[in-house]
Short mmCIF file of C-alpha atoms in Angstrom, two decimals:
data_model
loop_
_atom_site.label_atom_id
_atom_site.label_comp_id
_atom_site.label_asym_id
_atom_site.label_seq_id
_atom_site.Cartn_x
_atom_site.Cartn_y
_atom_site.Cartn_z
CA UNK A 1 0.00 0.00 0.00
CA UNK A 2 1.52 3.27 -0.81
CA UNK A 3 -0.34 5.88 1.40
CA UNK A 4 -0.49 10.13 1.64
CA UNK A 5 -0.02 11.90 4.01
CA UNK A 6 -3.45 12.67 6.24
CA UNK A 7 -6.10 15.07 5.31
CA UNK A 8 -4.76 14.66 1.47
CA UNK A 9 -6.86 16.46 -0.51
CA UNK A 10 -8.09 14.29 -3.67
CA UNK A 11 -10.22 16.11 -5.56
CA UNK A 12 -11.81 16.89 -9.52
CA UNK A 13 -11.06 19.99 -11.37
CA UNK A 14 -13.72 22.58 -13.80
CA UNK A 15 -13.33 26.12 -15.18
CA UNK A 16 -16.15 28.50 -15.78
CA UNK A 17 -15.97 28.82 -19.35
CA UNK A 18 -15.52 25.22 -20.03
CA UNK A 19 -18.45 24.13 -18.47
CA UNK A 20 -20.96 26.72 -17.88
CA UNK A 21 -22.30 27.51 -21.12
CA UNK A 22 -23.41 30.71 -22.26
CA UNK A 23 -20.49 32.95 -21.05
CA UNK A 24 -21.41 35.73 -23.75
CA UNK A 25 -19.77 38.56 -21.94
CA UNK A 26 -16.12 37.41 -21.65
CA UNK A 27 -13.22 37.98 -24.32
CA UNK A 28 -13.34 34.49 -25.97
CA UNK A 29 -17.22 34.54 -26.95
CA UNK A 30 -16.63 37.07 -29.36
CA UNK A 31 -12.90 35.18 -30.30
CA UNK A 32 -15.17 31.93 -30.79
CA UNK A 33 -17.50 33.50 -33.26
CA UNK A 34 -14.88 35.55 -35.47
CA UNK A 35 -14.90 35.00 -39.12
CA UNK A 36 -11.37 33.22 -38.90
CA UNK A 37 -11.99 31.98 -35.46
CA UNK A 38 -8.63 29.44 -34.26
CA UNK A 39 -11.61 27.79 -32.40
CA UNK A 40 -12.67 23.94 -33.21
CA UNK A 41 -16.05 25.22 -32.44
CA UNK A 42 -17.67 27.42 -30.41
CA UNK A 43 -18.41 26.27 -26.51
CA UNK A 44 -22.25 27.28 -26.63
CA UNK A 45 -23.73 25.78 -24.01
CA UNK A 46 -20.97 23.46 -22.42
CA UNK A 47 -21.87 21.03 -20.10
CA UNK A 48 -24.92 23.75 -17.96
CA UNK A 49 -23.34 23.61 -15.50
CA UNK A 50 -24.11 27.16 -14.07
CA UNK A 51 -27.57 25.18 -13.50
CA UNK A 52 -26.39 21.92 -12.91
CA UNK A 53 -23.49 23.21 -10.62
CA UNK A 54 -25.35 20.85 -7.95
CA UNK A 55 -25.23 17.66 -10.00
CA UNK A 56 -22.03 18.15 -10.78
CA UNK A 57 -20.80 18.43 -6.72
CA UNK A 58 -22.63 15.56 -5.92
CA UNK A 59 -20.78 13.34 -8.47
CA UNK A 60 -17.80 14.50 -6.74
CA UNK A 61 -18.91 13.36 -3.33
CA UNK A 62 -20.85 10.83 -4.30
CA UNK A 63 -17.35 9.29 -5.47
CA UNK A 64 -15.39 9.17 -2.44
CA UNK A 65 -13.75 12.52 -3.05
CA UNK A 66 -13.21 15.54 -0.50
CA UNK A 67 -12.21 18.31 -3.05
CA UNK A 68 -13.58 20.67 -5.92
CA UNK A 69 -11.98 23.15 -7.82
CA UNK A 70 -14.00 25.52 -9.85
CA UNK A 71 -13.40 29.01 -11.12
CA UNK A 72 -15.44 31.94 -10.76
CA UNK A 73 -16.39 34.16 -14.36
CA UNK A 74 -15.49 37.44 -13.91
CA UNK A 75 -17.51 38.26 -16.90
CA UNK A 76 -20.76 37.42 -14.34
CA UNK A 77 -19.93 39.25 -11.59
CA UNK A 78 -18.32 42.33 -13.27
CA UNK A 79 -20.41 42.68 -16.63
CA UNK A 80 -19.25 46.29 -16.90
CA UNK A 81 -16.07 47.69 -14.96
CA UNK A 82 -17.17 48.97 -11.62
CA UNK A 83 -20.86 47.48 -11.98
CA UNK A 84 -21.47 44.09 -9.67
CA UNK A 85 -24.26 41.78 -9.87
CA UNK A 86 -24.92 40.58 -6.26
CA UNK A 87 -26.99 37.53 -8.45
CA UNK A 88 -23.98 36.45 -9.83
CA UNK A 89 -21.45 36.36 -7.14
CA UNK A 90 -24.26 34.76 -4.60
CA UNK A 91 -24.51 32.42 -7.52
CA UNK A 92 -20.68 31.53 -6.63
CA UNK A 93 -20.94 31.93 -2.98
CA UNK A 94 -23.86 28.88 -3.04
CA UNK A 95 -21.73 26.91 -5.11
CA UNK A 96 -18.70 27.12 -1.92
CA UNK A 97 -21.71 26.45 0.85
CA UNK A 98 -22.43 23.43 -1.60
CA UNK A 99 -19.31 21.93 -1.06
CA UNK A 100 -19.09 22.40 2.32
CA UNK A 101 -22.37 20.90 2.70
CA UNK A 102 -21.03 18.12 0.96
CA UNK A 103 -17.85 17.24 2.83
CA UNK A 104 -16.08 18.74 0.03
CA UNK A 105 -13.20 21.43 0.10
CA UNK A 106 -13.66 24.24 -2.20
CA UNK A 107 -10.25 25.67 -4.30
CA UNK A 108 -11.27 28.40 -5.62
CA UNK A 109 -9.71 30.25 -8.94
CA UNK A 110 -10.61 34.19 -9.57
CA UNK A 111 -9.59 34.53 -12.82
CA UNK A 112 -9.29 30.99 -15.64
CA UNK A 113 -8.33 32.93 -18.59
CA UNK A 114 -11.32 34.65 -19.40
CA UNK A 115 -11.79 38.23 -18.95
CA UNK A 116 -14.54 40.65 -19.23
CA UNK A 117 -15.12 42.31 -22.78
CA UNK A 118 -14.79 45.71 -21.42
CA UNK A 119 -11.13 44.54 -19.54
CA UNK A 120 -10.21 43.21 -22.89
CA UNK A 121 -11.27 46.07 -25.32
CA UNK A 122 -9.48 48.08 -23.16
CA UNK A 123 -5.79 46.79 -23.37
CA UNK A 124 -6.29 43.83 -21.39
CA UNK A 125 -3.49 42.33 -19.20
CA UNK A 126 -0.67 45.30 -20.69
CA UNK A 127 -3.38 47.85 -19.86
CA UNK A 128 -1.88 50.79 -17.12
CA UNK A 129 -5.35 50.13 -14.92
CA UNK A 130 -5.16 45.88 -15.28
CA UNK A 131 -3.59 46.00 -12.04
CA UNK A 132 -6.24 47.94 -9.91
CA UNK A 133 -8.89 46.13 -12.06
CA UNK A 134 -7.88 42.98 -10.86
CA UNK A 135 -7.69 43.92 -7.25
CA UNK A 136 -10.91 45.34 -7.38
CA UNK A 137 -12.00 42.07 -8.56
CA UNK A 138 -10.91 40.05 -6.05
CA UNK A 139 -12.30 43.00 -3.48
CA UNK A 140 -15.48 42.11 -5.45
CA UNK A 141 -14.92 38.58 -5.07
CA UNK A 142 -13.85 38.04 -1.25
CA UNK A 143 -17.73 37.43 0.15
CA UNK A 144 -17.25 34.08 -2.11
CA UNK A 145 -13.99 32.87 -1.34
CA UNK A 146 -13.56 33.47 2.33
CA UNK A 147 -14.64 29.92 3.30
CA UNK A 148 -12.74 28.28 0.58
CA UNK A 149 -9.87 25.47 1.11
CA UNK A 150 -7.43 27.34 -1.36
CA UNK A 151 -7.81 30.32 -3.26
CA UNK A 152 -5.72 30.73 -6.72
CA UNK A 153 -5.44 34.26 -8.54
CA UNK A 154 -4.43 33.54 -11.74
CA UNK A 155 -4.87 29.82 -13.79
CA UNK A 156 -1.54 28.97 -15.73
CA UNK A 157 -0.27 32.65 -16.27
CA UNK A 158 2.90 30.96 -17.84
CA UNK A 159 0.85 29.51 -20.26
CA UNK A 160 -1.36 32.75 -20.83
CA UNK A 161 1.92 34.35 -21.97
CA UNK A 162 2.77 32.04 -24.49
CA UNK A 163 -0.94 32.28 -26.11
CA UNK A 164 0.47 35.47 -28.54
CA UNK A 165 3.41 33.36 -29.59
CA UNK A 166 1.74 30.37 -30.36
CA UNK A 167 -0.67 32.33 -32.19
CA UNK A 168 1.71 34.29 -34.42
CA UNK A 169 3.25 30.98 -35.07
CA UNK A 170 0.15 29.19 -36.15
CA UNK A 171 -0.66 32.05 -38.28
CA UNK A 172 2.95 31.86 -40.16
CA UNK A 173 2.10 28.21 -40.74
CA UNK A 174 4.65 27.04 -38.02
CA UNK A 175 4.29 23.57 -36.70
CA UNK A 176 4.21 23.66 -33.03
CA UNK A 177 5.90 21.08 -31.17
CA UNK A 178 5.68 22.02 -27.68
CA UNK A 179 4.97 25.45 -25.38
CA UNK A 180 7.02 28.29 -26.71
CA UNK A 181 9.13 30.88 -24.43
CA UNK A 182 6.45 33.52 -22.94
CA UNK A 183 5.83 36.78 -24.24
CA UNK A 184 7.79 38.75 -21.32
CA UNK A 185 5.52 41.75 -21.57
CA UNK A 186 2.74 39.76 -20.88
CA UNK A 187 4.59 37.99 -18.21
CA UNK A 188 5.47 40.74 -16.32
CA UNK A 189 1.79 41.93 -16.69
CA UNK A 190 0.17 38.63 -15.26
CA UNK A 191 2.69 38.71 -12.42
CA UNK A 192 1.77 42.53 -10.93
CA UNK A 193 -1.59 41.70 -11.41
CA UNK A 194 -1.32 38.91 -9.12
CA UNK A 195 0.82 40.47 -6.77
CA UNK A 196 -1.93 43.16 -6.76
CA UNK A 197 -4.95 40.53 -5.72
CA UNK A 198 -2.38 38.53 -2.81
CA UNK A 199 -2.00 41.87 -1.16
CA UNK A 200 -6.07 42.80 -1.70
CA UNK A 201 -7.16 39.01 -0.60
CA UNK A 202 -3.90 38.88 2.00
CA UNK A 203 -5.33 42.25 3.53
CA UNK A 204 -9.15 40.72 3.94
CA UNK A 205 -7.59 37.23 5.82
CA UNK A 206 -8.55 35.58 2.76
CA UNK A 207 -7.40 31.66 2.97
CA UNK A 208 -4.19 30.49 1.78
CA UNK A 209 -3.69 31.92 -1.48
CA UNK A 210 -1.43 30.85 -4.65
CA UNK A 211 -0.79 31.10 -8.39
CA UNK A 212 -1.59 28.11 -10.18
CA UNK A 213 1.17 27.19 -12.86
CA UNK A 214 1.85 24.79 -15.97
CA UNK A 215 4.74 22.48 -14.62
CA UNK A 216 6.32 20.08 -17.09
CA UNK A 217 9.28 17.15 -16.65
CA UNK A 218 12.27 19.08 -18.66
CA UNK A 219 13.96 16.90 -20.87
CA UNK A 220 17.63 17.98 -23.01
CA UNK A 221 17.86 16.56 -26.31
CA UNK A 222 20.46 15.79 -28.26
CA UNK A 223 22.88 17.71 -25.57
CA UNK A 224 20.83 20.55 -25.51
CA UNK A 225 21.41 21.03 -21.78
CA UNK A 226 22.17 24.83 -22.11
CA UNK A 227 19.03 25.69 -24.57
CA UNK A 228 17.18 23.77 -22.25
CA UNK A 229 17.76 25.77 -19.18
CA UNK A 230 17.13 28.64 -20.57
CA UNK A 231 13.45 27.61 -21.70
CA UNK A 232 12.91 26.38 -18.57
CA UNK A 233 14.21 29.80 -17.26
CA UNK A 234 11.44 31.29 -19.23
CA UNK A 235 9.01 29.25 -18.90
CA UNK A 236 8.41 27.92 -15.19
CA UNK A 237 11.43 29.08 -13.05
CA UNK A 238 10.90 32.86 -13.19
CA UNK A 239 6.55 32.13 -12.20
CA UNK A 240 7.99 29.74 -9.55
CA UNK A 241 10.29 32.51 -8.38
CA UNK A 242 7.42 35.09 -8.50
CA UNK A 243 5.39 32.41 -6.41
CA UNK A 244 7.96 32.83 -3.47
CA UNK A 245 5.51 34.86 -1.23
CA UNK A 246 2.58 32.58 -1.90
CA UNK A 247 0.86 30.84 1.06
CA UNK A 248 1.14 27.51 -1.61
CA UNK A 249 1.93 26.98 -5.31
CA UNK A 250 -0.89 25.07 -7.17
CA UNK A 251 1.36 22.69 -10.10
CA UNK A 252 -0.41 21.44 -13.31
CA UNK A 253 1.30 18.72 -14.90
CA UNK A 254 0.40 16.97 -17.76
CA UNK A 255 3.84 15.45 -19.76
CA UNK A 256 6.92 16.53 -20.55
CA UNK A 257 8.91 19.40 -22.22
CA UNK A 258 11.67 18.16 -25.09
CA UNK A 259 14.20 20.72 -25.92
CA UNK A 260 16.70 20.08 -28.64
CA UNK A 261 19.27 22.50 -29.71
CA UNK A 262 16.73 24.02 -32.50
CA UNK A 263 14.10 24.46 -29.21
CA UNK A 264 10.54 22.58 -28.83
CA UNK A 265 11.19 18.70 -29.89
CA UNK A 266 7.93 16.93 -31.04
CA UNK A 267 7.46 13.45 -28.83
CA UNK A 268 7.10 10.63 -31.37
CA UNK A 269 3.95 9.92 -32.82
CA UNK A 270 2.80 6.71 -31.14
CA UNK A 271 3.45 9.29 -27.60
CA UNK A 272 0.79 11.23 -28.88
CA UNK A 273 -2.46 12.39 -26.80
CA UNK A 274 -5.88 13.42 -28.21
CA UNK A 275 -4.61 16.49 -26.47
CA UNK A 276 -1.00 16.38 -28.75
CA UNK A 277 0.70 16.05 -25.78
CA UNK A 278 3.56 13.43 -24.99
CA UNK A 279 1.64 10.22 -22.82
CA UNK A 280 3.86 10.31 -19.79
CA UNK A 281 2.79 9.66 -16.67
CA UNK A 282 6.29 10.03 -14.59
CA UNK A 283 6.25 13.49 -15.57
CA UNK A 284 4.08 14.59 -12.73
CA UNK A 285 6.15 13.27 -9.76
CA UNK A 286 9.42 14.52 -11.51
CA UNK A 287 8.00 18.10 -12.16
CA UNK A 288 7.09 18.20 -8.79
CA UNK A 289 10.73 16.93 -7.43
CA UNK A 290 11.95 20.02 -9.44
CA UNK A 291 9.54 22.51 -7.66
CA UNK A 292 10.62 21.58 -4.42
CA UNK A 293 14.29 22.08 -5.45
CA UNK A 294 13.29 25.83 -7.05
CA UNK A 295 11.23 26.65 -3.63
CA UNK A 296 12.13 24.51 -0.40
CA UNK A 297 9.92 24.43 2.07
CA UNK A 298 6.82 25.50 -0.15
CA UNK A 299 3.21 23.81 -0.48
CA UNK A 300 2.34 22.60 -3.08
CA UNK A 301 -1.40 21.18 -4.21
CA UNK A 302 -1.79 19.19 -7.87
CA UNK A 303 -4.07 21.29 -9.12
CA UNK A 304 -4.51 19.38 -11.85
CA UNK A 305 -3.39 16.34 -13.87
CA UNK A 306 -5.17 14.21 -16.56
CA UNK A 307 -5.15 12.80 -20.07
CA UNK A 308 -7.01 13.41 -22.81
CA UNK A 309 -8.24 10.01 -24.30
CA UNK A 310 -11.56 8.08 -25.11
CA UNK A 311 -9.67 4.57 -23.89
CA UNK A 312 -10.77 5.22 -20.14
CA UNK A 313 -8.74 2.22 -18.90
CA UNK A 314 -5.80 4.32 -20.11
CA UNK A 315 -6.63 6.80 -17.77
CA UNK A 316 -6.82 4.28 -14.73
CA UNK A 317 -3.18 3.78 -16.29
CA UNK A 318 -1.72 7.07 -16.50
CA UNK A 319 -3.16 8.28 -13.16
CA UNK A 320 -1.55 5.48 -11.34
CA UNK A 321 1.44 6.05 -12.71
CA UNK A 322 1.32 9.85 -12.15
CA UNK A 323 0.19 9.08 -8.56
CA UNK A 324 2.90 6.64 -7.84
CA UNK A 325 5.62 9.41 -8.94
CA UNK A 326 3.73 11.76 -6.83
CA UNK A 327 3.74 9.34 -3.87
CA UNK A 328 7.73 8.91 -4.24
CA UNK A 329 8.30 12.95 -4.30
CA UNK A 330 6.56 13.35 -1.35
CA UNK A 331 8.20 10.52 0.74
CA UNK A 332 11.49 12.45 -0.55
CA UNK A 333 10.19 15.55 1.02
CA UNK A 334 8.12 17.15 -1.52
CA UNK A 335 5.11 19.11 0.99
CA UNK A 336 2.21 18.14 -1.40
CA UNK A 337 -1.41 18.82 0.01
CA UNK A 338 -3.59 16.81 -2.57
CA UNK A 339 -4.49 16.33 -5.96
CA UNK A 340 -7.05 17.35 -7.90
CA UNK A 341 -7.43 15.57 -11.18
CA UNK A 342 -8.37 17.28 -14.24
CA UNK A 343 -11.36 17.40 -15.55
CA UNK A 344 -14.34 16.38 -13.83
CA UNK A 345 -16.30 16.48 -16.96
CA UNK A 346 -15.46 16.41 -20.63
CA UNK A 347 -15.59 19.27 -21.07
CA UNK A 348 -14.97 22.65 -24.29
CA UNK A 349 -11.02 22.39 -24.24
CA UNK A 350 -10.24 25.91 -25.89
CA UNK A 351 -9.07 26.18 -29.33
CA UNK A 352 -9.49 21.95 -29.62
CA UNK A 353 -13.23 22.66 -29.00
CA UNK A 354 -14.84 19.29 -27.68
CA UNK A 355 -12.94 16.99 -28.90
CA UNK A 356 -10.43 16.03 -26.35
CA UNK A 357 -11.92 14.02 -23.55
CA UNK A 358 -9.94 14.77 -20.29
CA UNK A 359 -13.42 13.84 -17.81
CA UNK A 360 -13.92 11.37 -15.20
CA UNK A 361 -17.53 11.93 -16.32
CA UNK A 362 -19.04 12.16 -20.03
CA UNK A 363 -21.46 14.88 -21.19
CA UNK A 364 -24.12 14.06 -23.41
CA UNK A 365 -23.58 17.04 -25.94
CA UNK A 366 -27.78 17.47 -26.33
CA UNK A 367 -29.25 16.35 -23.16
CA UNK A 368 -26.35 17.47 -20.87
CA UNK A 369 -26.74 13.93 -19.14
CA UNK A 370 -24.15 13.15 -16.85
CA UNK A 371 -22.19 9.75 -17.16
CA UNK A 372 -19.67 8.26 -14.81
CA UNK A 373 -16.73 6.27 -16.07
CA UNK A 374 -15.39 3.48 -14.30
CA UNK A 375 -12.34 6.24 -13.59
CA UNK A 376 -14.15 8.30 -11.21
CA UNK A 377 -14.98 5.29 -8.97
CA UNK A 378 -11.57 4.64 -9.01
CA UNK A 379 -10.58 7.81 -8.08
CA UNK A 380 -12.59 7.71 -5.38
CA UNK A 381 -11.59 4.20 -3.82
CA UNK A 382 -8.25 5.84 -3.80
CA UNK A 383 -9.60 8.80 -2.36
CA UNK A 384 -10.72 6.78 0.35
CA UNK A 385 -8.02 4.69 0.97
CA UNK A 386 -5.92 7.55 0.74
CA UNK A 387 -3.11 5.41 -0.84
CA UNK A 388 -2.67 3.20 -3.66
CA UNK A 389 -2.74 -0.43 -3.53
#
C-alpha cells in the first residue's frame, strides 16, 4: 500500500468557461464567433453547469472525493467595470456552501483565462489600470472565497503568456511542437496583477492563497542542456520565483517538455495524446521533485493532472502512474497537500473545441446527461483509501 499523508486532498477539477455555457460577456465569446476563429467550435452551451453546478458536486462526493476546484467568471460578476451583480457572485458563494455541505473542500480560482469584454477592449493584461482592475475584482470577489480550502489568482499565467506566440506561429504556418518561451511583456503583466490581488485578498484574511502554474518534466535533447535551461528559465522558473511569497503553489502537470538545440522537440507519434501532448505519466512526480528544489519548504497542491483520451482504462493507467511518482516525491520531502485531477467532466477544451476528452464523467452534448466512467470510482476508492494499492 503506498499511502499520503493525512487530510490529502483528492479532488476533480472545472473552469467557468468550459463548463458553464453561455459565457457571452467574456473575451473568448466574441474570439469563438470571429470570421477566422482558431476555435474547433464554439463552446455554446458546455456542459450547464451554471444550472447543474449541484449535479455536478454531488458526483464529486458521491465518489469518495473531499475536493472541488472551480473558477469563478469574472464576466458574471463584473459585466461592466465597476458594476457588480450581487446575483452572480451569490450564484458563486452557493456553489462554496455546496461543497461544504457536501464534505467537500472548495479551491477556488478568480480569474481561468477569461476576462470581461470591457477589460479586454481596453488593453487587457498590458493595460496601465489591469492592475487595480484585478484587485478590485478580487475585493469584489472576497464574500465568495472566504470559506474556501485554497484560493488561486491567476490559472496557468505561464501559459497565458505564451498564447500570442503560439498564435503568431500558427498564423505563419509554423508547426508547433511544444509550449514556446512567454511573451515577457505579458509575463510581467500577469505577475503585478497577481501580486496586486495577494495583497487585496492577504489584507481581507482571505485563505491560503497561490498562483496556479503549468509544470512540465524538462527533458535535453540531443545535448541541448544549455538551450534547455534557458526555456525552462522562461518558462516555469521565473513564475515559480514570483510564487515565493505565496501561502502555496498550485502545479499542473500533464507530460513533458523536449528541448533540442533548434528548441521545442515533437514526442514521437505513437506518444501522442488526443490532447498532442507526450503520454507520460512520470512526468508529474518529476516536475514536482523540481519545484521543491526551485522553492524549499513551499506547499504545493496538484491542481490538476489528466489525459485526454476516449480509452478510459488508459486513464486508470496514466493516473496510477502519475500518482505513484507523486507518492515517491513526497516521501522524498516534496510538501504536497492533494491532488485534484483534471477534468471532472469532458468538457470545451479551448481552441481543440470538444474533442479532447480529459473527464472522469461524459457529457451528453444534447441532453447534458451526466455519465460516470469506471475512472471516477476509481478515483474515489483511492480517495478513500488515501493510498494506492
Amino acid at each position: 500500500m503506498t499511502t499520503f499523508p493525512d487530510g490529502f486532498l483528492w479532488g476533480a477539477a472545472t473552469a467557468s468557461h468550459q463548463v458553464e455555457g453561455g459565457n457571452v460577456n467574456n473575451h473568448y465569446w466574441p474570439w469563438e464567433h470571429a470570421e477566422h476563429s482558431p476555435f474547433a467550435e464554439k463552446s455554446g452551451d458546455a456542459c450547464d453547469s451554471y444550472h447543474r453546478w449541484r449535479e455536478d458536486l454531488d458526483l464529486v462526493a458521491g465518489a469518495g472525493l473531499n475536493s472541488y476546484r472551480f473558477s469563478l467568471e469574472w464576466s458574471r460578476i463584473e459585466p461592466e467595470e465597476g458594476e457588480l451583480s450581487r446575483a452572480a457572485r451569490d450564484h458563486y458563494r452557493r456553489m462554496v456552501d455546496g461543497c461544504r455541505e457536501r464534505g467537500l473542500a472548495p479551491v477556488v480560482t478568480l480569474t481561468h483565462f477569461t476576462t470581461p469584454r470591457w477589460f479586454h477592449d481596453d488593453g487587457s493584461w498590458l493595460s496601465p489600470k489591469a492592475g487595480d482592475r484585478f484587485a478590485r475584482f478580487a475585493e469584489l470577489a472576497l464574500p465568495v472565497i472566504e470559506d474556501a480550502e485554497y484560493v488561486i489568482t491567476l490559472n496557468e499565467p505561464n501559459l497565458a503568456a505564451a498564447l500570442p506566440v503560439l498564435g503568431a506561429m500558427a498564423a505563419r504556418g509554423e508547426q508547433v511542437k511544444g509550449l514556446p518561451k512567454p511573451d515577457q511583456e505579458l509575463t510581467d503583466a500577469f505577475l503585478a496583477a497577481h501580486g496586486r490581488g495577494l495583497e487585496v485578498l492577504r489584507a481581507a484574511g482571505s485563505p491560503p492563497v497561490g498562483l496556479a502554474l503549468v509544470g512540465q518534466e524538462w527533458i535535453a535533447e540531443d545535448g541541448a542542456v544549455e538551450r534547455m535551461a534557458e526555456h525552462r528559465a522562461a518558462f516555469e522558473d521565473q513564475f515559480l520565483e514570483a510564487a515565493a511569497d505565496c501561502d502555496f503553489v498550485g502545479l499542473q502537470v500533464y507530460s513533458c517538455a523536449r528541448i533540442g538545440p533548434g528548441g521545442p522537440v515533437a514526442p514521437a507519434p505513437d506518444l501522442m495524446t488526443d490532447a498532442h501532448m507526450e503520454y507520460r505519466p512520470e512526468a508529474l512526480g518529476r516536475a514536482v521533485r523540481r519545484a521543491a528544489e526551485v522553492l524549499p519548504g513551499m506547499r504545493f497542491l496538484i491542481t490538476e493532472n489528466g489525459l485526454a483520451s476516449t480509452d478510459d482504462a488508459r486513464r486508470v493507467a496514466y493516473t496510477e502512474g502519475a500518482l505513484r511518482g507523486l507518492a515517491e516525491a513526497i516521501a522524498d520531502g516534496a510538501d504536497v497537500r492533494g491532488y485534484v485531477h483534471w477534468s471532472l467532466l469532458d468538457n470545451f477544451e479551448w481552441f481543440a473545441g470538444y474533442g479532447p476528452k480529459f473527464g472522469l464523467v461524459a457529457v451528453d452534448r444534447e441532453t447534458f446527461a451526466r455519465t460516470q466512467k469506471p475512472s471516477l470510482a476509481w478515483l474515489g476508492e483511492v480517495a478513500k483509501r488515501n493510498g494506492l494499492e
